[in-house]
Coordinates of C-alpha atoms in Angstrom, one line a residue:
X1 CA 76.4 142.7 198.6
X2 CA 78.1 141.5 195.2
X3 CA 79.4 143.9 192.3
X4 CA 76.3 143.7 190.2
X5 CA 74.0 144.7 193.4
X6 CA 76.3 147.7 193.8
X7 CA 76.2 148.7 190.3
X8 CA 72.3 148.5 190.3
X9 CA 72.2 150.6 193.6
X10 CA 74.7 153.2 192.2
X11 CA 73.6 153.1 188.7
X12 CA 74.4 157.0 188.4
X13 CA 77.8 156.6 189.5
X14 CA 78.6 153.4 187.7
X15 CA 77.3 155.4 184.4
X16 CA 79.6 158.5 185.3
X17 CA 82.7 156.4 186.1
X18 CA 82.3 154.4 183.0
X19 CA 81.9 157.6 180.5
X20 CA 84.8 159.3 182.0
X21 CA 87.0 155.8 181.4
X22 CA 85.7 155.5 178.0
X23 CA 86.6 159.6 177.3
X24 CA 89.9 158.8 178.7
X25 CA 91.0 155.4 177.6
X26 CA 89.8 155.4 174.3
X27 CA 91.5 158.6 172.9
X28 CA 94.7 157.4 175.2
X29 CA 95.0 153.9 173.2
X30 CA 94.4 155.7 170.0
X31 CA 97.3 158.2 170.8
X32 CA 99.7 155.4 171.9
X33 CA 98.8 153.4 168.8
X34 CA 99.6 156.4 166.7
X35 CA 103.0 157.2 168.4
X36 CA 104.1 153.7 168.3
X37 CA 103.2 153.4 164.4
X38 CA 105.2 156.9 163.9
X39 CA 108.4 155.5 165.7
X40 CA 108.1 152.2 163.7
X41 CA 107.8 154.3 160.6
X42 CA 111.0 156.5 161.5
X43 CA 112.9 153.3 162.4
X44 CA 112.4 151.5 159.0
X45 CA 113.5 154.8 157.4
X46 CA 116.6 155.0 159.2
X47 CA 117.3 151.4 158.4
X48 CA 116.7 151.9 154.6
X49 CA 119.0 155.2 154.9
X50 CA 121.5 153.3 156.6
X51 CA 121.5 150.5 154.1
X52 CA 121.3 153.0 151.2
X53 CA 124.6 154.9 152.2
X54 CA 126.4 151.6 152.7
X55 CA 125.6 150.5 149.3
X56 CA 126.4 153.8 147.7
X57 CA 129.7 153.6 149.6
X58 CA 130.4 150.2 148.1
X59 CA 129.3 151.1 144.4
X60 CA 131.7 154.4 144.9
X61 CA 134.4 152.2 146.1
X62 CA 134.3 149.8 143.0
X63 CA 134.7 153.1 140.8
X64 CA 137.9 154.4 142.5
X65 CA 139.7 151.4 144.1
X66 CA 142.3 150.9 141.4
X67 CA 143.6 154.6 141.9
X68 CA 144.4 154.6 145.5
X69 CA 147.9 155.2 145.0
X70 CA 147.4 158.5 142.9
X71 CA 145.8 161.1 145.4
X72 CA 145.2 163.7 142.1
X73 CA 143.2 161.1 140.3
X74 CA 141.2 160.4 143.4
X75 CA 140.4 163.9 143.9
X76 CA 139.3 164.2 140.0
X77 CA 137.1 161.2 140.6
X78 CA 135.3 162.6 143.8
X79 CA 134.6 165.8 142.0
X80 CA 133.0 163.7 139.2
X81 CA 130.8 161.9 141.5
X82 CA 129.5 164.8 143.7
X83 CA 128.8 166.9 140.7
X84 CA 126.5 163.8 139.3
X85 CA 124.7 163.0 142.6
X86 CA 123.2 165.8 144.5
X87 CA 122.4 163.4 147.5
X88 CA 125.9 163.5 148.6
X89 CA 126.9 166.2 151.1
X90 CA 130.8 165.4 151.0
X91 CA 132.9 162.4 149.9
X92 CA 136.4 162.2 151.1
X93 CA 139.4 159.7 151.4
X94 CA 141.0 159.2 154.5
X95 CA 144.5 157.2 154.8
X96 CA 146.0 156.1 158.2
X97 CA 149.0 158.2 159.7
X98 CA 150.0 156.4 162.6
X99 CA 146.7 156.1 164.8
X100 CA 145.0 159.0 163.2
X101 CA 143.7 159.3 159.6
X102 CA 144.4 162.2 157.2
X103 CA 142.2 163.5 154.5
X104 CA 144.0 163.0 151.3
X105 CA 141.2 163.8 148.7
X106 CA 137.9 165.4 149.4
X107 CA 134.9 167.0 147.4
X108 CA 135.7 169.9 149.9
X109 CA 139.0 171.4 149.1
X110 CA 139.2 173.0 152.3
X111 CA 139.2 169.6 154.5
X112 CA 142.3 168.0 152.4
X113 CA 145.2 167.2 154.7
X114 CA 142.9 167.4 157.8
X115 CA 143.7 164.8 160.5
X116 CA 141.2 163.1 162.4
X117 CA 141.6 161.1 165.6
X118 CA 137.9 159.9 166.4
X119 CA 137.2 156.5 167.4
X120 CA 134.4 156.3 164.5
X121 CA 137.2 156.0 161.7
X122 CA 139.1 153.5 163.8
X123 CA 136.0 151.4 164.1
X124 CA 135.2 151.7 160.3
X125 CA 139.1 150.7 159.7
X126 CA 138.7 147.3 161.8
X127 CA 135.6 146.5 160.0
X128 CA 135.1 143.6 157.8
X129 CA 135.4 144.5 153.9
X130 CA 132.5 145.8 152.3
X131 CA 130.8 146.2 155.7
X132 CA 132.1 149.4 157.1
X133 CA 130.3 151.7 159.5
X134 CA 127.5 154.1 159.3
X135 CA 126.2 156.4 161.7
X136 CA 123.3 158.8 161.9
X137 CA 124.6 162.7 162.6
X138 CA 122.5 162.7 165.7
X139 CA 124.5 160.0 167.1
X140 CA 128.1 161.3 166.1
X141 CA 128.9 162.4 169.6
X142 CA 129.2 158.5 170.6
X143 CA 132.5 158.4 168.4
X144 CA 133.4 162.1 168.3
X145 CA 135.9 162.9 171.4
X146 CA 137.2 166.0 170.0
X147 CA 134.3 167.3 167.9
X148 CA 136.3 167.0 164.5
X149 CA 133.1 165.0 163.0
X150 CA 130.4 167.4 164.2
X151 CA 129.4 170.3 161.6
X152 CA 127.8 173.0 163.6
X153 CA 126.8 174.7 160.8
X154 CA 124.6 172.2 159.5
X155 CA 120.8 171.9 160.9
X156 CA 119.9 169.0 158.4
X157 CA 120.4 165.5 159.3
X158 CA 122.8 163.3 157.3
X159 CA 124.4 159.7 157.4
X160 CA 128.1 159.3 157.6
X161 CA 129.1 156.2 156.2
X162 CA 132.9 154.8 155.9
X163 CA 134.2 151.6 154.8
X164 CA 137.8 150.4 154.5
X165 CA 139.4 150.1 150.8
X166 CA 142.0 147.8 149.5
X167 CA 144.3 148.4 146.7
X168 CA 144.7 146.1 143.7
X169 CA 147.0 143.8 145.7
X170 CA 144.6 143.4 148.3
X171 CA 146.1 145.7 151.0
X172 CA 144.1 148.0 153.4
X173 CA 145.3 151.4 152.1
X174 CA 142.3 154.0 152.8
X175 CA 138.9 154.8 154.3
X176 CA 136.0 155.7 151.7
X177 CA 133.8 158.3 153.7
X178 CA 130.4 159.8 152.4
X179 CA 128.1 162.2 153.8
X180 CA 124.8 161.1 152.6
X181 CA 121.7 163.9 153.2
X182 CA 118.6 162.6 154.6
X183 CA 116.8 166.0 154.3
X184 CA 114.0 164.8 152.0
X185 CA 113.3 161.7 153.9
X186 CA 113.1 163.8 157.0
X187 CA 111.1 166.5 155.4
X188 CA 108.9 163.5 154.4
X189 CA 108.9 162.2 157.7
X190 CA 107.9 165.2 159.6
X191 CA 105.0 166.0 157.2
X192 CA 103.8 162.6 157.7
X193 CA 104.2 162.8 161.3
X194 CA 102.6 166.2 161.6
X195 CA 99.5 165.0 159.5
X196 CA 99.4 161.7 161.9
X197 CA 99.2 164.1 165.0
X198 CA 96.6 166.3 163.2
X199 CA 94.2 163.4 162.2
X200 CA 94.9 162.0 165.7
X201 CA 93.6 165.4 167.1
X202 CA 90.7 165.5 164.8
X203 CA 89.9 161.6 165.4
X204 CA 89.9 161.9 169.6
X205 CA 88.1 165.0 169.3
X206 CA 85.2 163.3 167.1
X207 CA 85.5 160.2 169.6
X208 CA 85.0 162.3 172.4
X209 CA 82.1 163.9 171.0
X210 CA 80.5 160.5 170.4
X211 CA 81.3 159.2 173.7
X212 CA 79.8 162.4 175.1
X213 CA 76.4 161.7 173.0
X214 CA 76.8 157.9 174.0
X215 CA 76.6 159.1 177.8
X216 CA 73.9 161.3 176.9
X217 CA 72.0 158.4 175.3
X218 CA 72.7 156.2 178.1
X219 CA 71.0 159.0 180.6
X220 CA 68.1 159.0 178.1
X221 CA 67.7 155.0 178.0
X222 CA 67.8 155.0 181.8
X223 CA 64.9 157.6 181.9
X224 CA 63.1 155.9 179.1
X225 CA 63.5 152.7 181.3
X226 CA 62.4 154.6 184.3
X227 CA 59.3 155.9 182.3
X228 CA 58.3 152.5 181.2
X229 CA 58.3 151.1 184.7
X230 CA 56.3 153.8 185.7
X231 CA 53.7 153.7 182.7
X232 CA 53.7 150.1 183.6
X233 CA 52.8 150.8 187.3
X234 CA 50.3 153.2 186.0
X235 CA 48.9 150.9 184.0
X236 CA 48.6 148.3 186.7
X237 CA 47.1 151.0 189.1
X238 CA 44.3 151.9 186.6
X239 CA 43.7 148.4 186.0
X240 CA 43.0 147.4 189.8
X241 CA 41.3 150.8 190.7
X242 CA 38.7 150.3 187.6
X243 CA 38.2 146.9 188.7
X244 CA 37.8 148.1 192.3
X245 CA 35.5 151.1 191.2
X246 CA 33.2 149.0 189.1
X247 CA 31.8 146.8 191.7
X248 CA 30.3 149.5 193.7
X249 CA 29.2 151.9 190.5
X250 CA 27.6 148.6 189.7
X251 CA 25.5 148.3 192.8
X252 CA 24.7 152.0 193.0
X253 CA 23.2 151.8 189.5
X254 CA 21.3 148.7 190.5
X255 CA 19.7 150.2 193.7
X256 CA 18.9 153.5 192.0
X257 CA 17.1 151.4 189.3
X258 CA 15.2 149.6 191.8
X259 CA 14.2 152.8 193.3
X260 CA 13.0 154.3 190.1
X261 CA 10.8 151.2 189.1
X262 CA 9.2 151.5 192.6
X263 CA 10.7 148.2 194.0
X264 CA 11.5 150.0 197.2
X265 CA 8.3 152.2 197.7
X266 CA 6.9 155.2 196.0
X267 CA 9.2 158.3 195.6
X268 CA 7.9 162.0 195.0
X269 CA 8.8 163.9 191.8
X270 CA 11.5 165.7 193.5
X271 CA 13.5 162.5 194.8
X272 CA 12.9 161.1 191.3
X273 CA 13.9 163.7 189.4
X274 CA 17.2 163.6 191.6
X275 CA 17.7 160.2 191.6
X276 CA 17.6 160.1 187.3
X277 CA 20.7 162.7 187.7
X278 CA 22.5 160.3 189.8
X279 CA 21.8 157.5 187.5
X280 CA 22.9 159.7 184.4
X281 CA 26.3 160.4 186.5
X282 CA 26.8 156.7 187.4
X283 CA 26.1 155.8 183.6
X284 CA 29.0 158.4 182.9
X285 CA 31.5 157.0 185.3
X286 CA 30.7 153.5 184.3
X287 CA 31.6 154.6 180.7
X288 CA 34.8 156.3 182.0
X289 CA 35.6 153.1 184.1
X290 CA 35.2 150.8 181.0
X291 CA 37.4 153.2 179.0
X292 CA 40.0 153.0 181.6
X293 CA 40.1 149.4 181.6
X294 CA 40.0 149.0 177.9
X295 CA 43.1 151.3 177.6
X296 CA 44.8 149.4 180.4
X297 CA 44.2 146.0 178.7
X298 CA 45.3 147.1 175.0
X299 CA 48.4 149.1 176.4
X300 CA 49.2 145.6 178.3
X301 CA 48.2 143.5 175.1
X302 CA 45.7 141.8 177.4
X303 CA 42.8 143.0 175.3
X304 CA 41.2 139.6 174.0
X305 CA 40.4 139.5 170.1
X306 CA 38.5 136.5 169.0
X307 CA 38.1 136.9 165.7
X308 CA 36.1 134.7 162.9
X309 CA 34.2 135.2 159.8
X310 CA 30.9 137.3 160.3
X311 CA 28.3 139.1 158.4
X312 CA 28.3 142.5 160.0
X313 CA 24.6 143.4 158.8
X314 CA 23.1 142.4 161.7
X315 CA 25.6 143.8 164.3
X316 CA 25.3 147.2 162.4
X317 CA 21.3 147.0 162.5
X318 CA 21.3 146.0 166.4
X319 CA 23.6 148.9 167.0
X320 CA 21.3 151.4 165.0
X321 CA 18.4 150.1 166.8
X322 CA 20.0 150.7 170.3
X323 CA 21.2 154.4 169.4
X324 CA 17.7 155.3 167.8
X325 CA 16.3 156.7 170.8
X326 CA 19.4 159.5 170.9
X327 CA 18.8 160.1 167.5
X328 CA 15.4 160.5 167.9
X329 CA 15.6 162.6 171.0
X330 CA 17.7 165.3 168.6
X331 CA 15.2 164.8 165.6
X332 CA 17.8 163.2 163.6
X333 CA 17.6 160.9 160.7
X334 CA 19.4 157.8 161.5
X335 CA 19.6 155.5 158.3
X336 CA 21.5 152.2 157.2
X337 CA 22.5 152.4 153.5
X338 CA 23.4 149.0 152.5
X339 CA 25.0 148.0 149.2
X340 CA 23.7 144.5 149.1
X341 CA 21.6 142.4 151.1
X342 CA 24.3 139.7 150.8
X343 CA 27.2 140.7 153.0
X344 CA 30.4 139.2 152.3
X345 CA 32.4 138.0 155.4
X346 CA 34.9 139.5 157.3
X347 CA 37.4 138.5 160.0
X348 CA 36.3 140.3 163.0
X349 CA 35.3 140.1 166.8
X350 CA 31.4 140.5 167.1
X351 CA 31.1 142.1 170.5
X352 CA 34.5 144.4 169.8
X353 CA 32.8 145.6 166.4
X354 CA 29.8 146.5 168.2
X355 CA 31.8 148.4 170.3
X356 CA 33.3 150.3 167.9
X357 CA 29.9 151.0 166.1
X358 CA 28.6 152.2 169.4
X359 CA 31.6 154.6 169.8
X360 CA 31.5 156.0 166.0
X361 CA 27.9 156.4 165.5
X362 CA 27.3 157.7 169.2
X363 CA 29.8 160.3 168.7
X364 CA 28.1 161.0 165.2
X365 CA 24.8 161.9 166.9
X366 CA 26.5 163.7 169.6
X367 CA 28.4 166.2 167.4
X368 CA 25.4 166.5 164.9
X369 CA 22.9 169.2 165.8
X370 CA 20.6 168.6 163.3
X371 CA 20.5 166.7 160.1
X372 CA 21.3 163.1 159.7
X373 CA 23.9 160.2 160.5
X374 CA 24.0 157.5 157.7
X375 CA 25.7 154.2 158.0
X376 CA 26.7 153.0 154.2
X377 CA 28.4 150.1 153.3
X378 CA 30.3 149.3 149.9
X379 CA 32.1 146.6 148.4
X380 CA 35.1 147.2 146.3
X381 CA 36.6 144.8 143.8
X382 CA 35.1 141.9 145.8
X383 CA 38.3 142.4 147.9
X384 CA 37.2 145.1 150.7
X385 CA 34.5 146.0 152.6
X386 CA 34.1 149.7 153.5
X387 CA 31.9 150.8 156.3
X388 CA 31.4 154.7 156.6
X389 CA 29.4 156.7 159.3
X390 CA 28.7 159.7 157.5
X391 CA 27.1 162.7 159.8
X392 CA 25.9 166.4 158.8
X393 CA 27.2 167.6 162.2
X394 CA 29.9 170.2 163.1
X395 CA 32.9 169.1 161.3
X396 CA 36.6 169.9 162.8
X397 CA 39.6 171.3 161.3
X398 CA 42.6 169.9 159.6
X399 CA 44.8 170.1 162.7
X400 CA 42.0 168.7 164.9
X401 CA 41.6 165.7 162.1
X402 CA 45.2 164.8 162.5
X403 CA 45.2 164.6 166.3
X404 CA 41.7 162.9 166.6
X405 CA 43.1 159.3 167.5
X406 CA 45.7 160.7 170.2
X407 CA 44.9 159.6 173.5
X408 CA 42.7 161.9 175.8
X409 CA 42.5 164.2 172.9
X410 CA 39.2 166.0 172.4
X411 CA 38.2 168.9 170.0
X412 CA 37.8 172.1 172.2
X413 CA 35.6 174.9 170.5
X414 CA 32.5 177.0 171.6
X415 CA 30.4 174.3 169.9
X416 CA 31.9 171.2 171.6
X417 CA 32.5 172.7 175.2
X418 CA 29.4 171.5 176.6
X419 CA 29.7 168.0 175.1
X420 CA 30.9 165.4 177.7
X421 CA 33.8 163.0 176.9
X422 CA 37.0 161.4 178.1
X423 CA 38.9 161.8 174.8
X424 CA 39.8 157.9 175.2
X425 CA 37.0 156.3 172.9
X426 CA 38.3 157.3 169.6
X427 CA 41.9 156.1 170.7
X428 CA 40.2 152.8 172.0
X429 CA 38.3 152.5 168.6
X430 CA 41.5 152.7 166.4
X431 CA 43.5 150.1 168.3
X432 CA 40.3 147.8 168.4
X433 CA 39.9 148.2 164.5
X434 CA 43.4 147.7 164.0
X435 CA 43.7 144.6 166.1
X436 CA 40.8 143.1 164.2
X437 CA 43.0 143.7 161.1
X438 CA 41.1 146.6 159.9
X439 CA 41.8 150.7 158.9
X440 CA 40.1 153.5 160.1
X441 CA 40.3 157.0 158.6
X442 CA 38.6 160.5 158.9
X443 CA 37.3 162.8 156.4
X444 CA 35.8 166.4 158.0
X445 CA 35.0 169.9 157.1
X446 CA 34.0 172.4 159.5
X447 CA 30.4 173.3 159.6
X448 CA 29.8 170.5 156.6
X449 CA 29.9 167.1 158.7
X450 CA 32.3 164.2 159.2
X451 CA 32.9 161.0 157.7
X452 CA 34.6 158.1 159.3
X453 CA 35.6 155.1 157.3
X454 CA 36.3 151.5 158.3
X455 CA 38.0 149.2 155.8
X456 CA 38.5 145.4 156.1
X457 CA 39.8 142.6 153.7
X458 CA 37.0 140.5 152.4
X459 CA 37.3 136.9 153.6
X460 CA 34.6 135.2 151.0
X461 CA 31.2 136.0 149.6
X462 CA 28.3 134.4 151.8

């Protein structure tokens, strides 16, 4: 068994696994991508702060390098710089004293004369001119053997930058050290990070909902496909069964007709009446079989429509002649009111139009207890031919009218309960009219009557 066959046989399991993978994988990839972007953003911000701290240190160095020999002047200049720039937490100058470094001027007077022995200052001292060293306060432990550099009272992050300073003679004399606050940047970074996380959570939630809907839609798609398969099997069964039923029904009708005509000998009245009932039943059965066959052909796209330009006057007259007996049995007036003797040509299939007219006129007769059934034609603007079947029958409600062309739908009330029918005739009629390029509509009022209108475009005048 190959992979494709396995998926076909285990479709539901494959669907479940696929849905779970999507629900886990897509949010996970989005989360990884978001975290990666945030980390990259933080690194870029830190690089910018590092560059800024060294740049500020070099600028300050240029302002005070000429006064390195005088600690008092250095102190005044440091105080002036710190007062003009709030981003500086502290500025101080250290001079070497053996292997250690002593603070000779500081914006924080408490640190003056303080001795530092840390590796950080030693590295800064041996660095190239105008380069120096800069470190994040979070990484000071790497250089802070005795804890002197770490300010345990400060919670906000800062950058510590230190560059070597030379006097006017070019001799290395001191270290300029600055603490540059990164609170504003950190606050902005934290805000962006939190917003990114909130957006990530919202996005993942929406995606999960979407994937759940997608999985459900997949269920519906599979169900729809199964329904289509079952529907196709049903149509094929109906087609085969109808064909198989038609042959014996035709044989039964033939033999009954022969018996009633006396071809097989005389029969008494009781047998004749019984055979007429059987004949009526076989006719109804034949109509039902024909309806089922037509439904099957239409739904499978096998209904043959051979349209050509036709004058429908003769078709209408022939249909009326066939149904005149039914109308006379109910004492109904069956009239054909034509707009003109010269009918325009319309593009239709003769046999299918006659089938449509037999159904519509037959229904009008069936549902009209008394009065008349009229077939009226009208030409509009030399473009459209209307054919109306109008009766004075029982009519129907608005709800019934809206559902009239649904498959298997029949008007059910006290006045129709004894009238036989399959509920397929009007559905077939509508589809046939549309297949021939026409339109059909119904107007009806209860206890007044019904009018069915057929519309076709005129091909040309005869």
